[in-house]
Short mmCIF file of C-alpha atoms in Angstrom, two decimals:
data_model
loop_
_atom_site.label_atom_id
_atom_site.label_comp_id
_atom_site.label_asym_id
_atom_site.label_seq_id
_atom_site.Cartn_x
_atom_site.Cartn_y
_atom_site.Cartn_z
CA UNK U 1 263.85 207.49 44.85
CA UNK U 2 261.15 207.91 47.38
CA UNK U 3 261.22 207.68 50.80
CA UNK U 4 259.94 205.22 53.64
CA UNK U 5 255.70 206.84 54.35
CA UNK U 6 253.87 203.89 55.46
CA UNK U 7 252.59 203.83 58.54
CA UNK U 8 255.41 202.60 61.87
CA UNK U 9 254.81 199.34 63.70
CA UNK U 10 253.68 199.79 67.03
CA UNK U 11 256.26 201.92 69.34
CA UNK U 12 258.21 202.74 66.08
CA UNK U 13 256.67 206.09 65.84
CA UNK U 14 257.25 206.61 69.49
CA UNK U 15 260.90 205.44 69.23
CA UNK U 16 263.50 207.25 71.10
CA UNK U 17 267.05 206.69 70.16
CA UNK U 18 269.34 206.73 72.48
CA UNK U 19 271.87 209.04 70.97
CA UNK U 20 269.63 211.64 70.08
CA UNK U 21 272.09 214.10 69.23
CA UNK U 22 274.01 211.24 67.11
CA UNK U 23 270.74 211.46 65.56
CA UNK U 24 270.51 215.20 64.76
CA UNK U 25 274.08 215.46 63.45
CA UNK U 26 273.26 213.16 60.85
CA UNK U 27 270.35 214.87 59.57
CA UNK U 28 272.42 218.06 60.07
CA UNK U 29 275.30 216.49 57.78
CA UNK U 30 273.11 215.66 55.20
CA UNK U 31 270.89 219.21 55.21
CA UNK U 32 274.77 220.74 54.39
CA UNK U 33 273.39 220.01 51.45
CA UNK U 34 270.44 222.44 51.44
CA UNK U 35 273.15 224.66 52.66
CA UNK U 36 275.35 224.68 49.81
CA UNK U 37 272.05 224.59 47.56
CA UNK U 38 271.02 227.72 49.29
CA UNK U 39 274.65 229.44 48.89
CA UNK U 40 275.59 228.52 45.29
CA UNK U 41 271.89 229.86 44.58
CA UNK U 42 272.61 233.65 45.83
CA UNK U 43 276.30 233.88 45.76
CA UNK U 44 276.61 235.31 41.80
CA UNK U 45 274.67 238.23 43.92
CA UNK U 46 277.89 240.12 44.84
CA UNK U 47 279.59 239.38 41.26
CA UNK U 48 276.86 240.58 39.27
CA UNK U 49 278.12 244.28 38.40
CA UNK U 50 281.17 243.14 38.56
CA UNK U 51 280.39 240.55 35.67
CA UNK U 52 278.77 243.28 33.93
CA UNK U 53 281.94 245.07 34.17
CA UNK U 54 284.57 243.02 33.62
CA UNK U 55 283.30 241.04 30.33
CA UNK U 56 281.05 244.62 29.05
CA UNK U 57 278.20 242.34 28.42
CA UNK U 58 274.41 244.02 27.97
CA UNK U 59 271.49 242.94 30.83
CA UNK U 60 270.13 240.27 28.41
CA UNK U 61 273.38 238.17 28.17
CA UNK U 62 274.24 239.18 31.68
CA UNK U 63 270.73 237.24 32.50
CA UNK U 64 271.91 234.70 30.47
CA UNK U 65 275.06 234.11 32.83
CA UNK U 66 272.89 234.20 36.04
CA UNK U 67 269.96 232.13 34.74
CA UNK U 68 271.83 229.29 33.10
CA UNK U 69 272.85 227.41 36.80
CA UNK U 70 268.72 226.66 36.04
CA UNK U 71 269.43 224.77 33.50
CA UNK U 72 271.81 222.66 35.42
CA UNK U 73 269.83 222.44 38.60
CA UNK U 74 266.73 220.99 36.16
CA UNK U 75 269.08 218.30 35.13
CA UNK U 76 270.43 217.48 38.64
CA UNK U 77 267.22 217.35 40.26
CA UNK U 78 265.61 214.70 37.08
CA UNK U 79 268.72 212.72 37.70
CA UNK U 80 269.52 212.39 41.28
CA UNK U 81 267.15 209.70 42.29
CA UNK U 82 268.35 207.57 39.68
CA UNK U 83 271.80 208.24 40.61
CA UNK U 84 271.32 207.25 43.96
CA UNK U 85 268.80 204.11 43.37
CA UNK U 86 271.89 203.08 41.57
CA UNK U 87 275.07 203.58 43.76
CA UNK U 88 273.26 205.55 47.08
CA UNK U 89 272.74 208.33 48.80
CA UNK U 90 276.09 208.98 50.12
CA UNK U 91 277.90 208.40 46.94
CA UNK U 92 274.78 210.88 45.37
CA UNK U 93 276.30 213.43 48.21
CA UNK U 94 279.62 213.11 46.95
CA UNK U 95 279.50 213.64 43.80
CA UNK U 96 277.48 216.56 44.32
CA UNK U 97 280.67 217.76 46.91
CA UNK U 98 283.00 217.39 44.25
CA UNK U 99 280.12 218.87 41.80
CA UNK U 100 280.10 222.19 44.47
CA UNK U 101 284.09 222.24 44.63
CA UNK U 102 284.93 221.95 40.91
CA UNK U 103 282.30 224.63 40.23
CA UNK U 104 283.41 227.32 43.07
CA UNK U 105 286.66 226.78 41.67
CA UNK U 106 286.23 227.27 37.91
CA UNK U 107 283.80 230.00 39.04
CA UNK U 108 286.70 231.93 40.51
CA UNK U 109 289.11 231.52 37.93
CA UNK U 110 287.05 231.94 34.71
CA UNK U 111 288.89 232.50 31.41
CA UNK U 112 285.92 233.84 29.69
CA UNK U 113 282.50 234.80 30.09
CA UNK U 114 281.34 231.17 28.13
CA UNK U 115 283.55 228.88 30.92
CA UNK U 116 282.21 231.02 33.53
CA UNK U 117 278.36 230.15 32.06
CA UNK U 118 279.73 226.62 32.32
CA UNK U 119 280.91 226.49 35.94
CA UNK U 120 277.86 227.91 36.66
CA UNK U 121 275.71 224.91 35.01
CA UNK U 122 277.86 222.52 36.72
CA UNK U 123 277.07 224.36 40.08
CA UNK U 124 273.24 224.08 39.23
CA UNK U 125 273.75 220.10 38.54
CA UNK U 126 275.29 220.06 42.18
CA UNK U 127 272.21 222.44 43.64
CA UNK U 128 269.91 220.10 41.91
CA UNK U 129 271.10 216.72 42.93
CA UNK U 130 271.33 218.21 46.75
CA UNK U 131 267.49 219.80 46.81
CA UNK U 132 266.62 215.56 45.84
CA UNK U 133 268.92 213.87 47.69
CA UNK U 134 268.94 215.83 51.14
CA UNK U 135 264.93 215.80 52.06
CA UNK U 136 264.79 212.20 50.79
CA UNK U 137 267.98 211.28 53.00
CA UNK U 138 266.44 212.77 56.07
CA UNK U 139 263.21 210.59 55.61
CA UNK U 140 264.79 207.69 55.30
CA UNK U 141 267.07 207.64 58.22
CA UNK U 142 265.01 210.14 60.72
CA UNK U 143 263.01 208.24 63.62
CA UNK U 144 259.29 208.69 62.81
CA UNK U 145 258.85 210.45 66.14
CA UNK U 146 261.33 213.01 64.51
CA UNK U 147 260.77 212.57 61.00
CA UNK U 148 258.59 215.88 60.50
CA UNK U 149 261.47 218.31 63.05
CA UNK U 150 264.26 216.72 61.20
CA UNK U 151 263.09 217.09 57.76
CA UNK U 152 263.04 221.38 58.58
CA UNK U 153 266.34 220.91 58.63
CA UNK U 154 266.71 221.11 55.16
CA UNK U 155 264.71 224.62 54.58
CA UNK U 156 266.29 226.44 57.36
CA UNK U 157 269.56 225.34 55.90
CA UNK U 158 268.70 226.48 52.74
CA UNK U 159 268.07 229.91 53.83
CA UNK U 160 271.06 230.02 56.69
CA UNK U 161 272.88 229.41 53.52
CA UNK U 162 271.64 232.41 51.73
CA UNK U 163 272.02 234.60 54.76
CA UNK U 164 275.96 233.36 55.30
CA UNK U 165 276.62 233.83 51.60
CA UNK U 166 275.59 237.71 52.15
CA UNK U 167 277.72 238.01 54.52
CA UNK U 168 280.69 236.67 53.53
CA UNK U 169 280.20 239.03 50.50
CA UNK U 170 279.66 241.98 52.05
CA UNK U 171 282.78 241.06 54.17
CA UNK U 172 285.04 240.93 50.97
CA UNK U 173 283.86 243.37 49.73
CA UNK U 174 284.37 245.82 52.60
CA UNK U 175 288.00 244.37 52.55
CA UNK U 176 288.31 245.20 48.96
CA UNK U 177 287.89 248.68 49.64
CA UNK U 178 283.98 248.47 48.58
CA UNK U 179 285.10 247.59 45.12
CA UNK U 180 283.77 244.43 43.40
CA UNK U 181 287.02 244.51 40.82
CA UNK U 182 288.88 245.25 44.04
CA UNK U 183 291.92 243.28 44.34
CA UNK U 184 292.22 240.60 47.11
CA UNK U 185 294.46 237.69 47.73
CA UNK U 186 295.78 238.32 43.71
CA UNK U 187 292.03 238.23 42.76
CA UNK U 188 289.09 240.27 41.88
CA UNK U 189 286.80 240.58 44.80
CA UNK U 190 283.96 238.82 43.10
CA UNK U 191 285.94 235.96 42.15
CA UNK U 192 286.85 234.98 45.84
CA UNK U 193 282.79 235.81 46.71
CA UNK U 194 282.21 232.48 44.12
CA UNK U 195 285.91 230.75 44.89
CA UNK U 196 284.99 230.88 49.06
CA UNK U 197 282.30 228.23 48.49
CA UNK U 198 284.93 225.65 48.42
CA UNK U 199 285.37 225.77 52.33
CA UNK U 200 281.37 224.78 52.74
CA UNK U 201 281.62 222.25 49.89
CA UNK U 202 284.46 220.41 50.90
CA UNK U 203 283.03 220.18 54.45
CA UNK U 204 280.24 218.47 53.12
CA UNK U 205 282.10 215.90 51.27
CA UNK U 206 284.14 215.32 54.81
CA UNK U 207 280.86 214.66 55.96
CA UNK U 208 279.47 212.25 54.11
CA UNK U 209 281.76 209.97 55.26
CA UNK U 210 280.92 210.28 59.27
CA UNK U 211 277.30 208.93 58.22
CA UNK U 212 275.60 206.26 57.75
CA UNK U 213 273.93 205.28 54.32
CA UNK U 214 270.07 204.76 54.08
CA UNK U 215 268.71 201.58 55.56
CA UNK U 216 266.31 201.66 52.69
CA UNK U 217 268.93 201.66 50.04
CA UNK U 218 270.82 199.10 52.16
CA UNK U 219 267.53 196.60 52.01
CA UNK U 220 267.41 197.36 48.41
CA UNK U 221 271.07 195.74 47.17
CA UNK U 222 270.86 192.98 49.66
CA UNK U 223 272.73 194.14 53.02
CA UNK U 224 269.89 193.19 55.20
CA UNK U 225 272.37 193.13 58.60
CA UNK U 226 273.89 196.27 57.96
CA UNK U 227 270.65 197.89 57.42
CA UNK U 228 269.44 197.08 61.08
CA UNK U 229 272.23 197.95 63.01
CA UNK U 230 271.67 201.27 61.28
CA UNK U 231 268.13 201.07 62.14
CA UNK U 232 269.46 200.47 65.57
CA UNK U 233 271.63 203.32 65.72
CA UNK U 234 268.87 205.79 64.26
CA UNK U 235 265.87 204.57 66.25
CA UNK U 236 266.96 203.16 69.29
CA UNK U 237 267.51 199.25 70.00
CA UNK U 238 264.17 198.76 71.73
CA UNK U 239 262.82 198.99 68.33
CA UNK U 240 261.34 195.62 67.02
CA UNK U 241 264.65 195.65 64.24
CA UNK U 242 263.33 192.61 62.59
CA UNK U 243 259.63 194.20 62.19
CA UNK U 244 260.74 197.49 60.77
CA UNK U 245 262.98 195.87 58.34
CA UNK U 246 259.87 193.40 57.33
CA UNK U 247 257.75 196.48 57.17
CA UNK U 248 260.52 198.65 55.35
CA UNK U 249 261.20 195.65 52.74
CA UNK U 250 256.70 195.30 52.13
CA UNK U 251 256.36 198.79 51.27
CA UNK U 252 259.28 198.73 48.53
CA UNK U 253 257.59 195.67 47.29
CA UNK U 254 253.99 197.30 47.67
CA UNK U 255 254.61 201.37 45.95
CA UNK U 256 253.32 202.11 42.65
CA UNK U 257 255.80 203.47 40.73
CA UNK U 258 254.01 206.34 39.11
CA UNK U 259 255.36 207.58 35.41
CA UNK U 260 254.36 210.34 33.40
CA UNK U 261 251.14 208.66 31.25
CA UNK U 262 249.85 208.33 34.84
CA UNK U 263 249.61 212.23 35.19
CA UNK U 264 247.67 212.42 31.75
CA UNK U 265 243.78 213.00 31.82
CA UNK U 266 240.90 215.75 32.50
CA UNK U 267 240.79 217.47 29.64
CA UNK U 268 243.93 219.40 29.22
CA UNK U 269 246.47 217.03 28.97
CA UNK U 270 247.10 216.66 32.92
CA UNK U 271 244.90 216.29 35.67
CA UNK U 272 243.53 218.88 37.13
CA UNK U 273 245.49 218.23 40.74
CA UNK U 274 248.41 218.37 38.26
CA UNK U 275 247.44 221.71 37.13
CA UNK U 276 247.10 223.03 40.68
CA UNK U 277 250.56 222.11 41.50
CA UNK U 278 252.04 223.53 38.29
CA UNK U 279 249.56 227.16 39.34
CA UNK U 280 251.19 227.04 43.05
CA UNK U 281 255.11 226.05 41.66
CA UNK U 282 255.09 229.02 39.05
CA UNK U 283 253.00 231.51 41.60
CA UNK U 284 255.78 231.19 44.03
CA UNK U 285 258.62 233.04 41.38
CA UNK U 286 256.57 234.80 39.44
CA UNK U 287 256.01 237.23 42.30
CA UNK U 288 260.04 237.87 41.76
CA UNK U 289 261.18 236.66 45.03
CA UNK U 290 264.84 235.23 43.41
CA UNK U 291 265.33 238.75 41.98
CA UNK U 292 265.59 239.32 45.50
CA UNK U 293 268.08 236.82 46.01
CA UNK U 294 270.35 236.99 43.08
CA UNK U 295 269.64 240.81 41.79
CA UNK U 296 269.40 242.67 45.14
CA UNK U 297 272.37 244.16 45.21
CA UNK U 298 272.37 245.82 41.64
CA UNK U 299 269.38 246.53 42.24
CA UNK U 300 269.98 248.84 45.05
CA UNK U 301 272.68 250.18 43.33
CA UNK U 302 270.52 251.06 40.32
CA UNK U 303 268.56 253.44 42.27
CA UNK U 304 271.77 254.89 43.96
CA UNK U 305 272.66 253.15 46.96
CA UNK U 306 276.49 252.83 47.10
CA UNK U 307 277.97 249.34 47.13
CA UNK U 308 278.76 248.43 50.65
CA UNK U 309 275.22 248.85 51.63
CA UNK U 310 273.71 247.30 48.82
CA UNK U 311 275.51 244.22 49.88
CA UNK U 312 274.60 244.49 53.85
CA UNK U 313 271.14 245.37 52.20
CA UNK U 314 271.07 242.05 50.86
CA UNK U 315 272.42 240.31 54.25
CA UNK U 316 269.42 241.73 56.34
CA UNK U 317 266.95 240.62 53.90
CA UNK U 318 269.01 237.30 54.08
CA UNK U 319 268.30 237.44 57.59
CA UNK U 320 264.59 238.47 56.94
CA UNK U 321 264.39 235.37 54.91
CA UNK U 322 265.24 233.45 57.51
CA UNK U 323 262.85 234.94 60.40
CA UNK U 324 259.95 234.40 57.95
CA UNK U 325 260.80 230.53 57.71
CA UNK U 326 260.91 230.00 61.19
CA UNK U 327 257.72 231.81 61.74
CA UNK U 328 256.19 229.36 58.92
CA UNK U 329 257.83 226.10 60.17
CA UNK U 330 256.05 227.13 63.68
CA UNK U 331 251.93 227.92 62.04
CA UNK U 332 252.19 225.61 59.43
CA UNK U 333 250.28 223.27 61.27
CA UNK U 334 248.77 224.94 63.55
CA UNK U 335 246.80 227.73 61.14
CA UNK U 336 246.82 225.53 58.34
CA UNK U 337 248.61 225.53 54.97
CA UNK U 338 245.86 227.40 53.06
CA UNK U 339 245.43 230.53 55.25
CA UNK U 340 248.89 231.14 55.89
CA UNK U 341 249.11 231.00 51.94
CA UNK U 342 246.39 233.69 51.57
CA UNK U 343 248.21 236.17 54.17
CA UNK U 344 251.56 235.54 52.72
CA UNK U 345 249.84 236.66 48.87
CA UNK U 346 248.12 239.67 50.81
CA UNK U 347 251.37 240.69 52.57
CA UNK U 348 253.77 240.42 49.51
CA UNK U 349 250.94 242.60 47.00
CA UNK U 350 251.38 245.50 49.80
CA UNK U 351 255.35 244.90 49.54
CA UNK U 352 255.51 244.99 45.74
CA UNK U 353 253.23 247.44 45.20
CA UNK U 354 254.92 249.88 47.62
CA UNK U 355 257.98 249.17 45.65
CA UNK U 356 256.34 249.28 42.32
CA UNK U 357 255.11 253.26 43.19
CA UNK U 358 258.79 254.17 44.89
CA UNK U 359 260.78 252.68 42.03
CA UNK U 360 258.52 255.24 39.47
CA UNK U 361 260.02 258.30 41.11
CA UNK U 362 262.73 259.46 39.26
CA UNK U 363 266.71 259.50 40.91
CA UNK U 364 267.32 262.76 42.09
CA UNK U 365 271.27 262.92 41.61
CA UNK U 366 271.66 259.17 40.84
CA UNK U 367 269.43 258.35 43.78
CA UNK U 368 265.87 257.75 44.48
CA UNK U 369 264.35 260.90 46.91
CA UNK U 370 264.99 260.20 50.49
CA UNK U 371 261.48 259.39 51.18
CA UNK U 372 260.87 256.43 48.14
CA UNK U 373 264.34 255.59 48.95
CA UNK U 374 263.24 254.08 52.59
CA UNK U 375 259.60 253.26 51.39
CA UNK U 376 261.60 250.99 48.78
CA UNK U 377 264.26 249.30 51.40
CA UNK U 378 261.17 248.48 54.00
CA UNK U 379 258.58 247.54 51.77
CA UNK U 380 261.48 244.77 50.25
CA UNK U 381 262.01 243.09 53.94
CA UNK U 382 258.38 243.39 53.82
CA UNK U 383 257.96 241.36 50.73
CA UNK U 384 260.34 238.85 51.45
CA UNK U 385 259.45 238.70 55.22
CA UNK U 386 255.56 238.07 54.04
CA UNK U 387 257.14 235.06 51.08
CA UNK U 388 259.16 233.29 53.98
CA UNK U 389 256.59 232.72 56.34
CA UNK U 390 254.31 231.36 53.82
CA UNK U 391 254.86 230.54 50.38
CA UNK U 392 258.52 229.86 50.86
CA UNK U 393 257.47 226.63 53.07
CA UNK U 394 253.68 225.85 52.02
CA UNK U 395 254.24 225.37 48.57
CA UNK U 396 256.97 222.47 49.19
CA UNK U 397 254.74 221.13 52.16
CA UNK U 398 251.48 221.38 49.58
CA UNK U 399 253.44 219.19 46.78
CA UNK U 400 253.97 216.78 49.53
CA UNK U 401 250.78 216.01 50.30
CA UNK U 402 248.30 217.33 47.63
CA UNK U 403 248.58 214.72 45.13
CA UNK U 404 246.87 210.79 45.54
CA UNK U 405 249.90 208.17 46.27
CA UNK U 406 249.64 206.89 43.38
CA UNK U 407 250.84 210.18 41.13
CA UNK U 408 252.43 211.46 44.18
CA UNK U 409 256.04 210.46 42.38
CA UNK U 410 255.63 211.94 39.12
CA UNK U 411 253.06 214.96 39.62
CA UNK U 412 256.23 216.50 42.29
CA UNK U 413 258.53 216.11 39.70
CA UNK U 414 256.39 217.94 37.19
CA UNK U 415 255.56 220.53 39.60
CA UNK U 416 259.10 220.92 40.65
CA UNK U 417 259.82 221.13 37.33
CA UNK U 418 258.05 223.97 36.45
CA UNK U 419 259.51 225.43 39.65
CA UNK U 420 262.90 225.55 37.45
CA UNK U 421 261.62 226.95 34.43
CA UNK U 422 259.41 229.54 36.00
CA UNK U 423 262.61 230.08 38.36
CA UNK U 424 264.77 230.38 35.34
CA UNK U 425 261.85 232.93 33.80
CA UNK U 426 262.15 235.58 36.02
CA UNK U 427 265.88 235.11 36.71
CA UNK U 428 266.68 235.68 32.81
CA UNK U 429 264.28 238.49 32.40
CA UNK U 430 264.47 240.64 35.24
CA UNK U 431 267.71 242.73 33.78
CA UNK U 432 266.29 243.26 30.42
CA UNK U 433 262.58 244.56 32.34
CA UNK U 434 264.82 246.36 34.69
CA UNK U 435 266.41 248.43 31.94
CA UNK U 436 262.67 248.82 30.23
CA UNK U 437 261.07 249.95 33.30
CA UNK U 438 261.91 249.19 37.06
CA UNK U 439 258.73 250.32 38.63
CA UNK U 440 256.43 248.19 35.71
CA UNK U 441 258.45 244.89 36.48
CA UNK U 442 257.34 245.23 39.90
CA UNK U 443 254.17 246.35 39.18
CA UNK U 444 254.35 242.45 37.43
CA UNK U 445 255.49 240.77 39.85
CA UNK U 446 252.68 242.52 42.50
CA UNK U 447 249.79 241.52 39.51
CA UNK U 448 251.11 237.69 40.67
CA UNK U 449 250.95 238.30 44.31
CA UNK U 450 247.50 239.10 43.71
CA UNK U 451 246.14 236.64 41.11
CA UNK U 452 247.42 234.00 43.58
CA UNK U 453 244.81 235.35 45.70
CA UNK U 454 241.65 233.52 44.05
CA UNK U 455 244.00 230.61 42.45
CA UNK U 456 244.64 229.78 46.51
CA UNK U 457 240.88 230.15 47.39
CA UNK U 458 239.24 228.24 44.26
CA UNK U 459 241.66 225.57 43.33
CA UNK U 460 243.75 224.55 46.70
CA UNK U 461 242.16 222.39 49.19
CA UNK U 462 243.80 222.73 52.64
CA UNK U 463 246.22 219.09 53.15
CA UNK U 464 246.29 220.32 57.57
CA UNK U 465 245.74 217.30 59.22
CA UNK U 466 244.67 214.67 56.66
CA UNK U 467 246.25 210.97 55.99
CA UNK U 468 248.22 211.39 52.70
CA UNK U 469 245.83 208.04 51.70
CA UNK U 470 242.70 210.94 51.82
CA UNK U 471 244.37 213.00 49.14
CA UNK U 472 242.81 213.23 45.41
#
């Protein structure tokens, strides 16, 4: 599934529609996806210890729990263009509703630890499908002239969607008395934290069905008529309908659809533009920024920091998060993609390396001493603030526009591939280092943050401002 790149006809990319905010609602609708994708993702945050608890499981199978939803969201996101080549992108949106509702459910009311593994794979499949399906919608239904303002959509839902699932935990949990095991509405705490997700999932199934499918996908089974009147709805009727359609139905004629052997070559195995976007996918979680997303809270409580405020903890980096993205989606093109990648990796070495030398005092009464204590809470809004407004965005925008059309296809599947597996990495090994030795997993995860210093300046060439024709 790839979306519609080639150049507009003349006053296409100037197009204004004339329900604008018809317009944004629909890309809105569709970014609920990046939404859930972002909520599902931190959610198990606030069940974690009470996992632990409740099942007496050890930090490597507790990983185990946490990590496998990678598994599933590798699946979903190799299968969700396929899926909606086939029957659409709507229908691709609703089944990954009903994918989001069955798992919050079956999350909530686990009967063991090995169904609760499962509902959490079946939640990945839905995260997967909806990091595809939701950017690729966007494209394909966005007027040019908004194409690039709409498509953000999608990232600052994704972290609105972490933030709001912080809250919402620290919320129950304050209501359950600052227990996780606490009891509310006849449940633990933690299981309504995972159940809740069924209000934001069901939402986005409702709607799916207020808008309209793909004009792309429409031109590709046939429904030529239906396709422009969409086209008229999206990018106004003084749009040349029967030109962009032409223009629409000569590019899916014209792409190259690029496979794996097309990747192969250089030397070692891939090419070496490959490479680079494998080096920039695993740089971005090997400095450990999902530990900060699904392990914050334990964390804080594993250096004394009582429950309640390990969970608010977790909010304001939430909220961190999403200042940092904001402040990307505003210099990415105006500083450049490269530099702001360099002062993210120089900001989040100071942040993890602050946190590395706090984290190797030793808890005085359970806790960290007052002084580390802080130095550790600022220099982790620090870290993530520094990932946000850099790596968090550039690396997606990079894989976007590094590789030559031809591989474009298949190299951002490989890269986003290793995403998931370096993802899943970190997620299923941070417990087990934890236990080992806090302060030496950060002291890792800072030994990234630096080594992505010369990958940045000797093997990424800045993509600011170039025709994605140059690339390669």
């Amino acid at each position: 599934m790839t979306s519609t790149a080639q150049a507009p006809q003349p006053g296409a990319g100037t197009a204004h529609p004339e329900h604008l905010g018809h317009v944004i609602f629909i890309a809105a609708a569709a970014a609920m996806g990046g939404f859930l994708f972002g909520y599902d993702s931190s959610v198990i945050n606030g069940a974690v210890e009470a996992i632990r608890d409740r099942y007496d499981v050890g930090p490597a199978t507790l990983a185990q729990v946490i990590a496998i939803a990678l598994i599933g969201c590798a699946i979903g996101a190799a299968t969700a263009g396929r899926i909606a080549d086939r029957i659409g992108r709507i229908r691709c949106m609703q089944i990954a509703s009903v994918l989001f509702t069955i798992s919050a459910v079956g999350s909530a009311l686990p009967f063991a630890l090995w169904d609760l593994a499962f509902w959490r794979i079946v939640g990945g499949f839905a995260i997967g499908m909806a990091s595809v399906i939701g950017p690729a919608y966007i494209a394909e239904v966005a007027p040019p002239a908004y194409r690039g303002r709409l498509g953000s959509f999608q990232q600052a839902a994704i972290v609105i969607g972490i933030a709001i699932s912080q809250l919402v935990n620290w919320g129950l949990l304050n209501a359950a008395g600052g227990n996780q095991r606490g009891q509310l509405m006849g449940l633990e705490a933690w299981q309504v934290m995972l159940g809740v997700m069924v209000i934001p999932a069901v939402l986005y199934g409702m709607l799916s069905f207020a808008i309209p499918e793909s004009p792309r996908f429409l031109l590709s089974v046939g429904k030529r008529e239906r396709a422009k009147a969409i086209l008229a709805e999206v990018e106004g009727k003084g749009v040349d309908l029967d030109a962009r359609v032409g223009e629409i139905e000569h590019a899916m004629r014209s792409e190259h659809r690029s496979t794996f052997k097309d990747l192969l070559g250089g030397g070692f195995f891939f090419k070496p533009i490959v490479w680079v976007g494998i080096g920039l996918s695993v740089f971005q979680q090997f400095v450990g920024i999902n530990v900060a997303f699904y392990y914050s809270s334990t964390l804080w409580q594993s250096v004394g920091v009582d429950p309640t405020q390990s969970f608010f903890y977790s909010f304001t980096t939430s909220i961190i998060n999403i200042v940092g993205t904001v402040i990307a989606m505003i210099f990415v093109d105006r500083i450049g993609r490269k530099p702001l990648a360099l002062i993210g990796s120089a900001g989040m070495v100071v942040g993890l390396a602050l946190e590395a030398w706090a984290f190797s005092y030793d808890l005085v009464d359970g806790k960290l001493p007052a002084t580390q204590g802080w130095v550790a809470l600022v220099a982790a809004h620090v870290f993530v603030l520094f990932f946000a407004l850099s790596w968090g965005v550039v690396v997606w925008v990079f894989l976007g526009e590094m590789f030559p059309n031809r591989i474009r296809a298949a190299a951002l599947g490989v890269a986003a591939s290793a995403q998931w597996i370096a993802n899943w990495a970190i997620t299923a090994s941070f417990p087990s280092l934890a236990s080992w030795n806090l302060s030496a997993t950060y002291v890792i995860y800072t030994v990234f943050a630096a080594l992505s210093i010369p990958f940045v300046l000797k093997f990424v060439k800045e993509t600011k401002g170039k025709a994605l024709e140059e690339m390669g």
